[in-house]
Amino acid sequence: MATATNLGFPRIGAHRELKRAVEGYWNGDLTKEELRDAARALRTSHWSTQQDLGLDVVPSNDFSYYDQVLDACAMVGAVPERFPWDGTEVDLDTYFAMARGLQEKDLAGEGSGVQAMEMTKWFDTNYHYIVPEFSRDTEFSLSSTKVIDEYEEAKAQGVETRPVLIGPVSFLLLGKTQEGDLDALDLLGDLLPVYAEVLRELADAGCEAVQLDEPNLVLDLSDEERAAVDTAYEALSRQLSGLDLDLHVATYFGGLEDNLPTALNLPIDALHLDLVRAPGQLEDALDHGVPDDLSLSLGVIDGRNVWRADLDTLLDTVETAVGALGSDRVLVGPSCSLLHVPVDLDTEPALSDEMKQWFAFATQKIEEIVALAERSRQPSESEEATEALFAKSRQARQARAQSDWINDAAVQDRVADIGASMTERNSSHASRRPLQRDALDLPTLPTTTIGSYPQTDDVRRMRAKYKKDEISREEYEDFIEEQIADTIAAQEEIGLDVLVHGESERGDMVEYFGRQLDGFLFTENGWVQSYGSRCVRPPIIAGDVSRPEPMTTRWLSYANDQTDQPVKGMLTGPVTMLQWSFVRDDQPRAETCRQIALAIRDEVLDLEEGGIQAIQIDEPAFREGLPLRESQWDDYLDWAVECFRLASCGVRDETQIHTHMCYSEFNDIIEAIADMDADVISVEASRSKMELLDSFDEFDYPNEIGPGVYDIHSPRVPSVEEMEALIQKALEVLDPEQMWVNPDCGLKTRRWVEVRPSLENMVQAAENVREPAVA
């Protein structure tokens, strides 16, 4: 019979319980044991929920205090030498230090602190993972038994689970080597014995199957990388010979394509296919030939979006596999881990009944998985039990197709009328640059920040009171004006050249705008993890998008009136609005993005009319949206660049357009970034020690660049000398007149006690470098 399975459950809790517990521990409000108790309660709840919903295979070790790749680093002892670790067990404090860095006080006065490990995007999602670091001196050893401990914990609860691990090849390929001539795969032979040891211990504990995630199999791989996959699993198969332990390899976020033969011929027991991103690969696999001893896991329920599934269509897919392989060789599951969707739709009482029927969160997706598995293995017996869910699926499709709320003819007509002139600036950047420098009165190496400033407890408290109608709109707006005035004054005291208003009126950079645009829906508890304890609540783009009225001019005009220095307007770009939302699935994503771009264009022109001469249109998700396969890049880049230009190109030459991108590899899309024609791009660079600037240098990037010199994802305060060294390193590849000095990202998650001295040090570092650079 077909097996109902899950690749992973959201770890943060329906009400962000994990976030509060972890931050409580960091702040000293919770003890280590209290943090562990909170984590244990979440795991217990999640296992019970999935078991009660009827899953046959419940995952374990999908829980993490911070990140699953960091968990793998701890498991195999891949701890960079700069962290204080005695080489035995990686304890919780070492684990968090790797993610967040260490400030001087943590090291009893030794040095100026320890920099956190680099963080970057998890494939094409908005989740971020900690990047493993490898060198020839890396020695792997079993240094965390978390995966075994959590399996035994679930078993004691009466839940048999399938532990989840990052596969050994993907683990190495997701990391970075510290020596240029070292290939991470050279370390595979040293890594595999640790994996084998973990798998043996799981087998000894009674584990029946383990899920090894190899998402890199959906990428363009070299022959050497494919050979490494063969080598790894052949070696593990030999070392586990005689053990009663099944190996399930999970691939997701795309199709296997040319890697399909490699995956199908691995000595494993089950292979998971993402049939949401690549629905045709089931047919490809069956045509190629599935070995008689291999089961297929069908990722038919979308693990990355919130729409209710078309169960009738998906049942046809499952039945095709059952017909070809037999029901005992078919597993039914989500396309990927459910980490990327909210926990439970039942926590959303504010959504109307009409709209609520359109959606499925993690809990409801498991119901869909179970219904498909039951219907496929016992069609006649299970039809009555599952028909209610199938009927909901049909009703949701019909309701969306007929909803007046979704369709706006005026928006559709405006998109149809987009002309080429709307995506071109009046002059080249070379002509615009001197006009902008004069208009803004900028020095060499101008300093600025990315937009947001610390969201203090007072800010959050007043926002919450306003949302609950405990204070009037006038009281709330008076408070926001005070915050803006204070933030402007602080920046003037620090000595920054281009100021921002601080964004104290905003919670999330996408939600803030989405709430003011038609076509967006919002949840109360639709939280998903972005990184560590950082959670976001993505909007749902359900209908045609338009801007009823200006969104930011009220606050930017007020900020502009508080200072004689230039104030930069802050907007979220159309591609990021798209990428960081749950997007409607009834029209092409490019069409939705063009609608958003027109709305942002209207806001840009209103800001310019209001006297704002520098406008930042953030696109941190631009690289994230790039398809994983190079053969699909051109189409995406064409419409993504078009949408940015559509939003930004209506302004005069004197108006300076900024954009911001973070945690991305740019070398493969540098031409597209240049085609965006932003006057200034700021990028994350401090953790990578300016590594990504190589791509801008090799391409001879023509516009201006602000490489981040202050790592805002760590609480430590970087010294003047540290940031000065980063500026000097950047100037090895950039012209002084081309470079800006700024933090990596916005400062919302930091505290003023960290931000102020960090920015003072940044400004001082720029001043120290500025005079010799000018001379």
Coordinates of C-alpha atoms in Angstrom, one line a residue, residues 270-542:
A270 CA 13.8 5.0 -1.8
L271 CA 14.3 8.1 -3.9
H272 CA 12.2 11.2 -3.4
L273 CA 11.2 13.3 -6.5
D274 CA 9.9 16.9 -6.4
L275 CA 6.8 16.6 -8.6
V276 CA 5.7 20.2 -7.9
R277 CA 8.7 21.9 -9.4
A278 CA 9.3 19.2 -12.0
P279 CA 6.0 17.3 -12.6
G280 CA 7.4 15.5 -15.7
Q281 CA 10.2 13.7 -13.9
L282 CA 7.9 10.8 -12.7
E283 CA 7.3 9.9 -16.4
D284 CA 11.1 10.4 -17.0
A285 CA 11.9 8.0 -14.2
L286 CA 9.4 5.4 -15.3
D287 CA 10.6 5.6 -18.9
H288 CA 14.2 5.3 -17.8
G289 CA 13.4 2.3 -15.7
V290 CA 13.1 2.1 -11.9
P291 CA 15.2 -0.7 -10.4
D292 CA 13.0 -3.5 -8.8
D293 CA 14.4 -2.8 -5.4
L294 CA 13.8 0.9 -5.4
S295 CA 10.7 2.7 -4.1
L296 CA 9.8 6.2 -5.4
S297 CA 8.6 9.0 -3.0
L298 CA 6.3 11.3 -4.8
G299 CA 6.6 15.0 -3.8
V300 CA 3.1 16.0 -5.0
I301 CA 2.0 18.4 -2.3
D302 CA 3.6 21.8 -2.6
G303 CA 5.9 22.3 0.4
R304 CA 6.6 26.0 -0.5
N305 CA 3.2 27.5 -1.1
V306 CA -0.1 27.7 0.7
W307 CA -2.7 26.9 -1.8
R308 CA -5.0 23.9 -1.4
A309 CA -4.0 21.1 -3.7
D310 CA -5.9 19.9 -6.7
L311 CA -6.3 16.4 -5.2
D312 CA -8.1 14.9 -8.2
T313 CA -5.2 15.7 -10.6
L314 CA -2.6 14.6 -8.0
L315 CA -4.4 11.3 -7.4
D316 CA -4.0 10.6 -11.1
T317 CA -0.2 11.1 -10.7
V318 CA -0.1 8.8 -7.6
E319 CA -2.1 6.1 -9.4
T320 CA 0.2 6.2 -12.3
A321 CA 3.1 5.4 -10.0
V322 CA 1.1 2.7 -8.2
G323 CA 0.2 1.2 -11.5
A324 CA 3.8 1.0 -12.6
L325 CA 5.5 0.1 -9.4
G326 CA 2.9 -1.4 -7.1
S327 CA 1.5 0.4 -4.0
D328 CA 4.1 -1.0 -1.7
R329 CA 6.9 0.8 -3.7
V330 CA 5.2 4.2 -3.6
L331 CA 5.5 6.9 -0.9
V332 CA 3.3 10.1 -1.0
G333 CA 4.7 13.3 0.5
P334 CA 5.3 17.0 0.1
S335 CA 7.7 18.3 -2.6
C336 CA 10.2 19.4 0.1
S337 CA 10.2 19.9 3.9
L338 CA 7.2 21.8 5.2
L339 CA 9.7 24.2 6.9
H340 CA 8.8 26.8 4.3
V341 CA 5.0 27.1 5.1
P342 CA 3.1 28.1 8.2
V343 CA 2.1 25.5 10.8
D344 CA -1.7 25.4 10.9
L345 CA -4.5 27.2 9.1
D346 CA -6.8 26.8 12.1
T347 CA -4.8 29.6 13.8
E348 CA -6.2 32.1 11.3
P349 CA -9.7 33.1 12.6
A350 CA -9.5 36.5 10.8
L351 CA -9.4 35.1 7.3
S352 CA -12.9 35.0 5.7
D353 CA -14.5 31.6 5.1
E354 CA -14.4 32.4 1.4
M355 CA -10.7 32.9 1.3
K356 CA -9.7 30.4 4.0
Q357 CA -11.0 27.6 1.9
W358 CA -8.3 28.4 -0.7
F359 CA -5.4 27.5 1.5
A360 CA -3.5 24.7 3.2
F361 CA -0.7 25.1 5.8
A362 CA 1.6 22.4 7.0
T363 CA -1.1 20.6 9.1
Q364 CA -3.6 20.7 6.3
K365 CA -1.0 19.5 3.8
I366 CA -0.4 16.4 5.9
E367 CA -4.1 15.8 5.7
E368 CA -3.9 16.0 1.9
I369 CA -0.9 13.6 1.8
V370 CA -2.7 11.1 4.0
A371 CA -5.9 11.4 1.9
L372 CA -4.0 10.8 -1.4
A373 CA -2.1 7.8 0.1
E374 CA -5.3 6.3 1.5
R375 CA -7.3 6.8 -1.7
S376 CA -4.6 5.3 -3.9
R377 CA -4.2 2.1 -1.8
Q378 CA -7.8 1.4 -1.0
P379 CA -10.0 3.4 -3.5
S380 CA -13.3 1.9 -2.7
E381 CA -12.9 1.6 1.1
S382 CA -11.3 5.0 1.6
E383 CA -13.4 7.1 -0.8
E384 CA -16.1 7.9 1.7
A385 CA -13.5 8.8 4.4
T386 CA -11.5 11.0 2.1
E387 CA -14.2 12.5 -0.1
A388 CA -14.8 15.5 2.1
L389 CA -11.2 16.6 1.6
F390 CA -11.4 16.0 -2.1
A391 CA -14.6 18.0 -2.3
K392 CA -12.9 20.9 -0.5
S393 CA -10.2 20.8 -3.1
R394 CA -12.8 21.1 -6.0
Q395 CA -14.7 23.9 -4.2
A396 CA -11.5 25.9 -3.7
R397 CA -10.6 25.8 -7.4
Q398 CA -14.1 26.8 -8.4
A399 CA -14.3 29.6 -5.9
R400 CA -10.9 31.1 -6.9
A401 CA -11.9 31.0 -10.6
Q402 CA -15.1 32.9 -9.9
S403 CA -14.0 35.4 -7.3
D404 CA -14.4 39.1 -8.2
W405 CA -11.8 39.9 -5.6
I406 CA -9.1 38.3 -7.7
N407 CA -9.6 40.0 -11.1
D408 CA -9.1 43.7 -11.8
A409 CA -9.5 44.7 -15.4
A410 CA -7.8 48.1 -14.9
V411 CA -4.7 46.4 -13.6
Q412 CA -4.6 43.9 -16.4
D413 CA -5.0 46.7 -19.0
R414 CA -2.2 48.7 -17.5
V415 CA 0.2 45.8 -17.7
A416 CA -0.8 45.2 -21.3
D417 CA 0.1 48.8 -22.1
I418 CA 3.7 48.7 -20.7
G419 CA 6.0 50.1 -23.4
A420 CA 9.8 49.9 -23.8
S421 CA 10.3 53.6 -22.9
M422 CA 9.0 52.8 -19.4
T423 CA 12.1 50.7 -18.6
E424 CA 14.8 53.1 -19.7
R425 CA 16.4 56.0 -17.8
N426 CA 16.9 59.3 -19.7
S427 CA 20.7 59.1 -19.7
S428 CA 23.5 56.7 -19.0
H429 CA 24.9 56.3 -15.5
A430 CA 28.1 58.0 -16.5
S431 CA 26.0 61.1 -17.3
R432 CA 23.8 60.8 -14.2
R433 CA 26.6 60.3 -11.7
P434 CA 28.0 63.9 -11.5
L435 CA 24.5 65.3 -11.4
Q436 CA 23.6 63.1 -8.5
R437 CA 26.9 63.8 -6.6
D438 CA 26.2 67.6 -6.9
A439 CA 22.5 67.3 -5.9
L440 CA 23.3 65.2 -2.9
D441 CA 26.7 67.0 -2.0
L442 CA 28.5 63.7 -1.5
P443 CA 32.1 63.1 -0.4
T444 CA 34.3 60.3 -1.7
L445 CA 33.4 57.1 0.1
P446 CA 30.0 58.3 1.2
T447 CA 28.5 56.5 4.2
T448 CA 24.9 55.4 4.6
T449 CA 22.9 52.5 6.1
I450 CA 20.6 50.0 4.4
G451 CA 17.4 51.3 5.8
S452 CA 16.0 50.0 9.1
Y453 CA 17.2 50.9 12.6
P454 CA 16.6 48.9 15.8
Q455 CA 13.0 48.0 16.5
T456 CA 13.0 48.7 20.2
D457 CA 10.6 47.3 22.8
D458 CA 8.8 50.6 22.8
V459 CA 8.3 50.5 19.0
R460 CA 6.9 47.0 19.1
R461 CA 4.7 47.9 22.1
M462 CA 3.2 51.0 20.5
R463 CA 2.6 49.1 17.2
A464 CA 0.8 46.4 19.1
K465 CA -1.3 48.9 21.0
Y466 CA -2.3 50.6 17.8
K467 CA -3.3 47.3 16.1
K468 CA -5.4 46.5 19.1
D469 CA -7.0 50.0 19.1
E470 CA -5.6 50.8 22.5
I471 CA -4.2 54.1 21.3
S472 CA -5.5 56.4 18.6
R473 CA -4.0 56.9 15.2
E474 CA -3.0 60.4 16.2
E475 CA -1.1 59.1 19.2
Y476 CA 0.6 56.4 17.2
E477 CA 1.7 58.8 14.4
D478 CA 3.0 61.3 17.0
F479 CA 5.1 58.4 18.4
I480 CA 6.4 57.4 15.0
E481 CA 7.4 61.0 14.3
E482 CA 9.4 61.1 17.6
Q483 CA 11.2 57.9 16.5
I484 CA 12.0 59.3 13.1
A485 CA 13.3 62.6 14.6
D486 CA 15.4 60.7 17.1
T487 CA 16.8 58.4 14.4
I488 CA 17.7 61.3 12.1
A489 CA 19.4 63.1 15.0
A490 CA 21.4 60.0 15.9
Q491 CA 22.6 59.6 12.3
E492 CA 23.7 63.3 12.2
E493 CA 25.6 62.8 15.5
I494 CA 27.2 59.6 14.1
G495 CA 28.3 61.5 11.0
L496 CA 26.6 59.5 8.2
D497 CA 26.4 61.2 4.8
V498 CA 23.0 59.9 3.5
L499 CA 20.4 59.3 6.2
V500 CA 17.3 57.2 6.4
H501 CA 14.1 57.6 8.4
G502 CA 14.6 54.3 10.3
E503 CA 11.4 52.4 9.3
S504 CA 10.0 52.5 12.8
E505 CA 6.5 52.4 11.3
R506 CA 7.3 49.1 9.6
G507 CA 7.3 45.5 10.8
D508 CA 8.3 43.4 7.9
M509 CA 9.7 45.0 4.7
V510 CA 7.2 43.0 2.5
E511 CA 4.2 43.0 4.8
Y512 CA 4.4 46.8 5.3
F513 CA 3.9 47.4 1.6
G514 CA 1.6 44.5 0.9
R515 CA -0.9 45.7 3.5
Q516 CA -1.2 48.9 1.5
L517 CA -1.6 47.2 -1.9
D518 CA -4.8 45.6 -3.3
G519 CA -4.4 42.0 -4.1
F520 CA -2.6 40.9 -1.0
L521 CA -3.9 38.9 1.9
F522 CA -2.4 38.6 5.4
T523 CA -2.3 36.1 8.2
E524 CA -2.0 36.4 12.0
N525 CA 0.2 33.4 12.6
G526 CA 1.5 32.5 9.2
W527 CA 5.1 32.6 10.4
V528 CA 8.0 30.8 8.7
Q529 CA 11.7 30.7 9.6
S530 CA 14.1 32.9 7.7
Y531 CA 17.2 32.2 9.7
G532 CA 18.0 31.4 13.3
S533 CA 15.3 33.0 15.4
R534 CA 14.3 35.4 12.7
C535 CA 10.8 34.6 11.5
V536 CA 8.8 36.3 8.7
R537 CA 5.1 36.3 8.0
P538 CA 4.9 36.3 4.2
P539 CA 1.8 37.9 2.6
I540 CA -0.3 35.9 0.2
I541 CA -0.7 37.4 -3.3
A542 CA -4.1 36.2 -4.2

